């Protein structure tokens, strides 16, 4: 694979809460904290009820319609939820403006005419995209807005955790070849991708994959490897099948810049497409191009010890995905600028998805 770039800034260590003895009906467990990572069996309290985590989770609100990770253990502390602050008596809140700093508690009127309250400080993230930072707000009872935050991807039947609007926000200068439709069409090839674990893990994996892709392609700008002098290097004649498409046919293409005849052979065999004989499909068919990237992400360890998919769903962190993609050239201090570039993209994409990046960002 060709070298990619992203940064290596180690984030602060996350607080991790493990299993605890269940709280009694009369006592509330420790209050749920969106910044804390909880392992299966951990107990928390939220809005007057106790909840128990079914598996690893972070930033998934107990009781939210979109989260099935928390099991309701019943009322605590007297059995009633704490009183909610009354809604504002007027609807004179200012219009939301992108790029404006909003402190937690700020209320704005969005372009759809509905009101949103900042749950966390943010530099003007879009209320209907960054739903971790914003929640719908009932203004004076006259314009309550949705009862639950809008889904992150309301129109995409694939259920991908990245909406088309978020995808476009991540890649404002992308090549028209890299379509969102091509990406979602490729997801069926690897159904576990960005659909394993809770919402936090799903979003973190999607952000990690797209951050590495961003680095490999210069922001989804380049479809083929730019250094043509390298083209003839990617033919390993020792392979029994050789290079039927030609000595210079297996240069880098697609979201992870798939290269070498043996990678085209392995990816094509896995996907049921003869890429060894037809490598150009990776630069002419968007769905096939995305599938090759997902093939590597979900099945190849590269110079690392695990696949990037396993690194993200098993809590090993973004840094381990860098190691699996280009660790022999970048990790261990070999190219810290490239590592940091990847990390920067990952942190930016997690902000767009409204999820924390987690720990172990560098390799």
Coordinates of C-alpha atoms in Angstrom, one line a residue:
X1 CA 0.0 0.0 0.0
X2 CA 1.2 3.5 -0.6
X3 CA 2.0 5.7 2.3
X4 CA -0.8 7.7 3.9
X5 CA -0.7 10.7 6.3
X6 CA -2.2 11.6 9.6
X7 CA -1.0 12.8 12.9
X8 CA 0.2 11.5 16.1
X9 CA -1.1 13.5 19.0
X10 CA -1.9 11.3 21.9
X11 CA -5.2 12.2 23.4
X12 CA -5.7 12.3 27.1
X13 CA -6.5 8.9 28.7
X14 CA -10.1 8.1 28.9
X15 CA -11.8 7.3 32.2
X16 CA -13.0 3.7 32.0
X17 CA -15.7 2.3 34.3
X18 CA -16.0 -1.4 34.8
X19 CA -18.6 -3.6 36.3
X20 CA -19.9 -2.6 39.7
X21 CA -22.3 -4.2 42.2
X22 CA -25.8 -3.2 41.3
X23 CA -27.3 -0.3 43.1
X24 CA -30.5 -1.0 45.1
X25 CA -33.8 0.4 44.1
X26 CA -33.5 3.1 46.7
X27 CA -29.9 4.1 45.8
X28 CA -28.7 5.8 42.6
X29 CA -25.5 4.6 41.1
X30 CA -22.8 7.1 40.0
X31 CA -24.2 9.6 37.5
X32 CA -23.7 8.8 33.9
X33 CA -20.9 10.8 32.2
X34 CA -20.8 11.2 28.4
X35 CA -16.9 11.3 28.5
X36 CA -16.5 8.1 30.5
X37 CA -16.0 4.8 28.7
X38 CA -18.1 2.0 30.4
X39 CA -17.5 -1.7 30.1
X40 CA -20.2 -4.3 30.1
X41 CA -21.9 -4.6 33.5
X42 CA -21.1 -1.0 34.6
X43 CA -23.9 0.7 36.5
X44 CA -24.9 4.4 36.2
X45 CA -27.8 6.6 37.1
X46 CA -29.5 9.0 34.7
X47 CA -32.7 11.1 35.2
X48 CA -33.7 9.2 38.3
X49 CA -33.2 5.7 37.0
X50 CA -30.4 3.1 37.3
X51 CA -28.9 1.6 34.1
X52 CA -26.5 -1.2 33.4
X53 CA -24.2 -1.3 30.3
X54 CA -24.6 -4.5 28.2
X55 CA -21.3 -4.0 26.5
X56 CA -18.5 -1.3 26.0
X57 CA -20.0 2.1 25.5
X58 CA -19.1 5.8 25.5
X59 CA -21.3 8.8 24.9
X60 CA -24.5 6.8 24.4
X61 CA -27.2 8.3 26.5
X62 CA -29.1 5.8 28.7
X63 CA -32.7 5.5 27.5
X64 CA -32.1 7.2 24.2
X65 CA -34.1 5.6 21.4
X66 CA -30.9 5.1 19.3
X67 CA -29.0 3.3 22.0
X68 CA -29.7 -0.3 23.0
X69 CA -26.6 -0.6 25.1
X70 CA -28.2 0.3 28.4
X71 CA -30.6 -1.9 30.3
X72 CA -33.1 -0.1 32.5
X73 CA -32.7 -1.3 36.1
X74 CA -35.6 0.8 37.5
X75 CA -36.2 4.0 39.5
X76 CA -33.7 5.1 42.1
X77 CA -33.4 7.8 44.7
X78 CA -37.1 7.8 45.5
X79 CA -38.3 6.6 42.1
X80 CA -38.9 9.9 40.3
X81 CA -36.9 11.5 37.6
X82 CA -35.4 14.9 38.5
X83 CA -37.6 17.8 37.5
X84 CA -36.6 19.3 34.2
X85 CA -36.0 23.0 33.9
X86 CA -39.0 24.8 32.4
X87 CA -38.9 25.7 28.8
X88 CA -38.1 29.2 27.9
X89 CA -41.2 31.4 28.0
X90 CA -40.3 33.2 24.8
X91 CA -38.9 32.1 21.4
X92 CA -36.5 35.0 20.9
X93 CA -33.3 33.0 20.8
X94 CA -30.8 34.0 18.2
X95 CA -30.4 32.2 14.9
X96 CA -27.6 29.6 14.7
X97 CA -24.5 30.7 12.9
X98 CA -21.8 28.4 11.7
X99 CA -18.4 29.2 13.2
X100 CA -19.8 31.0 16.2
X101 CA -18.7 29.7 19.6
X102 CA -21.6 28.4 21.7
X103 CA -21.2 27.5 25.4
X104 CA -23.1 24.5 26.9
X105 CA -26.7 25.7 27.6
X106 CA -26.9 28.1 24.6
X107 CA -30.2 28.0 22.7
X108 CA -30.4 28.8 19.0
X109 CA -33.0 28.8 16.2
X110 CA -31.9 26.6 13.3
X111 CA -32.7 27.2 9.7
X112 CA -35.6 24.7 9.9
X113 CA -37.2 27.1 12.4
X114 CA -36.7 24.7 15.3
X115 CA -34.7 25.3 18.5
X116 CA -31.7 23.5 19.7
X117 CA -29.8 23.6 23.0
X118 CA -26.0 23.1 23.2
X119 CA -25.2 20.0 25.4
X120 CA -21.5 20.7 25.1
X121 CA -19.3 23.7 24.2
X122 CA -18.7 23.8 20.5
X123 CA -17.4 26.2 17.8
X124 CA -20.6 26.4 15.8
X125 CA -21.2 22.8 14.8
X126 CA -24.4 22.1 12.8
X127 CA -27.2 21.2 15.3
X128 CA -28.8 18.6 13.0
X129 CA -25.4 16.9 12.1
X130 CA -23.5 17.1 15.4
X131 CA -26.2 15.7 17.6
X132 CA -23.7 15.0 20.4
X133 CA -23.2 18.7 20.8
X134 CA -26.9 19.7 20.4
X135 CA -30.3 18.5 21.5
X136 CA -33.7 19.7 20.4
X137 CA -35.2 22.3 22.7
X138 CA -38.9 23.1 23.4
X139 CA -39.2 26.8 23.1
X140 CA -42.2 28.2 25.1
X141 CA -44.2 25.2 24.2
X142 CA -45.1 26.6 20.8
X143 CA -42.4 25.0 18.7
X144 CA -41.2 21.9 20.5
X145 CA -39.2 20.4 17.6
X146 CA -38.6 16.6 17.5
X147 CA -38.9 14.7 20.7
X148 CA -35.6 12.9 20.1
X149 CA -32.5 14.0 18.2
X150 CA -32.9 13.4 14.4
X151 CA -31.1 10.3 13.2
X152 CA -27.6 10.9 11.9
X153 CA -28.6 9.4 8.6
X154 CA -32.3 9.7 8.0
X155 CA -32.5 9.1 4.3
X156 CA -29.8 6.4 3.7
X157 CA -31.3 2.9 3.5
X158 CA -27.9 1.3 4.2
X159 CA -28.0 2.6 7.8
X160 CA -24.5 4.0 7.5
X161 CA -23.5 6.1 10.5
X162 CA -22.1 8.8 8.2
X163 CA -24.8 10.8 6.4
X164 CA -24.3 12.1 2.9
X165 CA -24.2 15.7 4.4
X166 CA -21.5 14.6 6.8
X167 CA -19.6 12.9 4.0
X168 CA -19.6 16.0 1.9
X169 CA -18.5 18.1 4.9
X170 CA -15.5 15.7 5.4
X171 CA -14.5 15.9 1.8
X172 CA -15.4 19.3 0.4
X173 CA -13.0 19.0 -2.5
X174 CA -13.4 15.3 -3.4
X175 CA -13.2 14.0 -6.9
X176 CA -16.6 13.3 -8.4
X177 CA -15.5 9.6 -8.8
X178 CA -15.7 9.1 -5.0
X179 CA -19.5 9.1 -4.6
X180 CA -21.4 8.6 -1.4
X181 CA -23.6 6.2 -3.3
X182 CA -20.6 4.2 -4.3
X183 CA -19.5 3.9 -0.7
X184 CA -22.9 2.9 0.6
X185 CA -23.3 0.4 -2.2
X186 CA -20.0 -1.2 -1.1
X187 CA -21.0 -1.7 2.5
X188 CA -22.9 -4.9 1.9
X189 CA -19.6 -6.7 1.1
X190 CA -18.5 -6.3 4.8
X191 CA -21.7 -6.0 6.9
X192 CA -19.7 -5.8 10.2
X193 CA -18.0 -2.5 9.2
X194 CA -19.3 0.4 11.2
X195 CA -22.1 -1.8 12.5
X196 CA -20.3 -3.6 15.3
X197 CA -20.8 -2.5 19.0
X198 CA -22.6 0.6 20.2
X199 CA -23.1 3.9 18.4
X200 CA -19.8 5.3 19.7
X201 CA -17.8 2.4 18.3
X202 CA -19.6 2.5 15.0
X203 CA -19.0 6.2 14.5
X204 CA -15.4 5.9 15.6
X205 CA -14.7 3.1 13.2
X206 CA -16.3 5.0 10.3
X207 CA -14.3 8.1 11.2
X208 CA -11.0 6.1 11.4
X209 CA -11.6 4.4 8.1
X210 CA -12.4 7.7 6.3
X211 CA -9.5 9.5 8.0
X212 CA -7.0 7.0 6.6
X213 CA -8.7 7.2 3.2
X214 CA -8.5 11.0 3.4
X215 CA -4.7 10.7 3.9
X216 CA -4.2 8.2 1.2
X217 CA -6.0 10.2 -1.5
X218 CA -5.4 13.8 -0.5
X219 CA -9.0 14.3 0.6
X220 CA -10.5 11.9 -1.9
X221 CA -9.0 13.9 -4.7
X222 CA -6.6 11.4 -6.3
X223 CA -8.1 8.2 -7.8
X224 CA -4.7 6.9 -9.1
X225 CA -1.2 7.1 -7.7
X226 CA 0.4 10.4 -8.8
X227 CA 4.1 9.2 -9.1
X228 CA 4.0 7.4 -12.4
X229 CA 7.7 6.5 -12.0
X230 CA 6.6 3.8 -9.5
X231 CA 4.1 2.1 -11.8
X232 CA 6.4 -0.6 -13.1
X233 CA 7.5 -1.5 -9.5
X234 CA 4.3 -3.2 -8.5
X235 CA 4.6 -6.4 -10.5
X236 CA 5.9 -9.3 -8.5
X237 CA 6.8 -11.8 -11.1
X238 CA 7.5 -14.5 -8.5
X239 CA 3.8 -15.0 -8.2
X240 CA 2.6 -18.0 -10.2
X241 CA -0.1 -15.9 -11.9
X242 CA 2.3 -13.2 -12.8
X243 CA 1.0 -9.8 -14.1
X244 CA -1.5 -10.6 -16.9
X245 CA -2.6 -7.0 -17.3
X246 CA 1.0 -5.8 -17.9
X247 CA 4.1 -4.9 -16.0
X248 CA 2.9 -1.4 -15.1
X249 CA -0.8 -2.2 -14.5
X250 CA -0.9 -2.6 -10.7
X251 CA -0.2 0.9 -9.5
X252 CA -2.1 2.5 -6.6
X253 CA -5.8 3.1 -7.2
X254 CA -8.9 3.9 -5.2
X255 CA -9.5 5.0 -1.5
X256 CA -6.5 3.0 -0.1
X257 CA -4.5 3.2 -3.2
X258 CA -4.5 -0.6 -3.8
X259 CA -1.2 -1.6 -5.4
X260 CA 0.8 -4.7 -6.3
X261 CA -0.5 -7.7 -8.4
X262 CA -0.8 -9.9 -5.3
X263 CA -3.1 -7.4 -3.6
X264 CA -5.3 -7.1 -6.8
X265 CA -5.4 -10.9 -6.9
X266 CA -6.4 -11.3 -3.3
X267 CA -8.9 -8.4 -3.3
X268 CA -10.5 -9.6 -6.5
X269 CA -10.8 -13.2 -5.2
X270 CA -12.5 -12.0 -2.1
X271 CA -14.9 -9.7 -3.9
X272 CA -15.7 -12.1 -6.8
X273 CA -14.2 -9.7 -9.4
X274 CA -11.2 -10.5 -11.6
X275 CA -9.1 -7.5 -10.7
X276 CA -5.9 -9.3 -11.6
X277 CA -6.9 -9.2 -15.3
X278 CA -8.9 -5.9 -14.9
X279 CA -7.2 -3.6 -12.4
X280 CA -8.7 -0.6 -14.1
X281 CA -12.1 -1.4 -12.5
X282 CA -10.7 0.1 -9.3
X283 CA -10.5 3.5 -11.0
X284 CA -13.6 3.3 -13.1
X285 CA -16.2 1.6 -10.8
X286 CA -16.8 3.6 -7.6
X287 CA -18.4 0.7 -5.7
X288 CA -15.6 -1.7 -6.6
X289 CA -13.0 1.0 -5.6
X290 CA -14.7 1.4 -2.2
X291 CA -15.0 -2.4 -1.8
X292 CA -11.2 -2.8 -2.2
X293 CA -10.7 -0.3 0.6
X294 CA -13.2 -2.1 2.8
X295 CA -11.5 -5.4 1.9
X296 CA -8.2 -4.2 3.2
X297 CA -9.7 -2.5 6.3
X298 CA -11.7 -5.6 7.3
X299 CA -9.4 -8.5 6.3
X300 CA -5.7 -7.3 6.1
X301 CA -3.3 -6.7 9.0
X302 CA -0.5 -5.3 6.8
X303 CA 2.5 -4.5 8.9
X304 CA 0.4 -4.6 12.1
X305 CA -0.9 -7.4 14.2
X306 CA -4.6 -7.0 13.5
X307 CA -7.0 -5.7 11.0
X308 CA -8.0 -2.0 11.3
X309 CA -11.6 -3.1 11.9
X310 CA -10.6 -5.3 14.8
X311 CA -8.4 -2.5 16.2
X312 CA -11.4 -0.2 16.4
X313 CA -14.1 -2.6 17.6
X314 CA -11.8 -4.1 20.3
X315 CA -10.7 -0.8 21.8
X316 CA -7.1 -0.7 20.5
X317 CA -7.5 2.8 19.2
X318 CA -6.9 4.7 16.0
X319 CA -3.1 4.4 16.3
X320 CA -3.4 0.7 15.7
X321 CA -5.1 1.3 12.4
X322 CA -2.2 3.4 11.2
X323 CA 0.2 0.5 12.2
X324 CA -1.9 -1.9 10.1
X325 CA -1.9 0.4 7.0
X326 CA 1.5 1.9 6.9
X327 CA 3.2 1.2 10.3
X328 CA 6.5 0.0 8.8
X329 CA 7.1 3.4 7.3
X330 CA 5.3 5.7 9.8
X331 CA 5.1 4.3 13.3
X332 CA 7.7 4.1 16.0
X333 CA 8.9 7.6 15.2
X334 CA 9.7 6.8 11.5
X335 CA 7.5 9.6 10.2
X336 CA 5.7 11.4 12.9
X337 CA 4.4 14.1 10.6
X338 CA 2.5 11.5 8.5
X339 CA 1.1 10.0 11.7
X340 CA 0.0 13.4 13.0
X341 CA -1.7 14.1 9.7
X342 CA -3.8 11.0 10.0
X343 CA -4.7 11.8 13.6
X344 CA -5.7 15.4 12.7
X345 CA -8.1 14.0 10.1
X346 CA -9.5 11.5 12.5
X347 CA -10.2 14.1 15.2
X348 CA -11.8 16.4 12.7
X349 CA -14.1 13.6 11.4
X350 CA -15.1 12.5 15.0
X351 CA -16.1 16.1 15.7
X352 CA -18.3 16.1 12.6
X353 CA -19.9 12.8 13.7
X354 CA -20.3 14.2 17.3
X355 CA -18.4 11.5 19.0
X356 CA -15.2 11.4 21.1
X357 CA -12.1 10.0 19.4
X358 CA -11.1 7.7 22.3
X359 CA -7.6 7.0 23.3
X360 CA -4.4 5.5 21.8
X361 CA -4.5 7.8 18.8
X362 CA -0.8 7.4 17.9
X363 CA 1.4 4.5 17.0

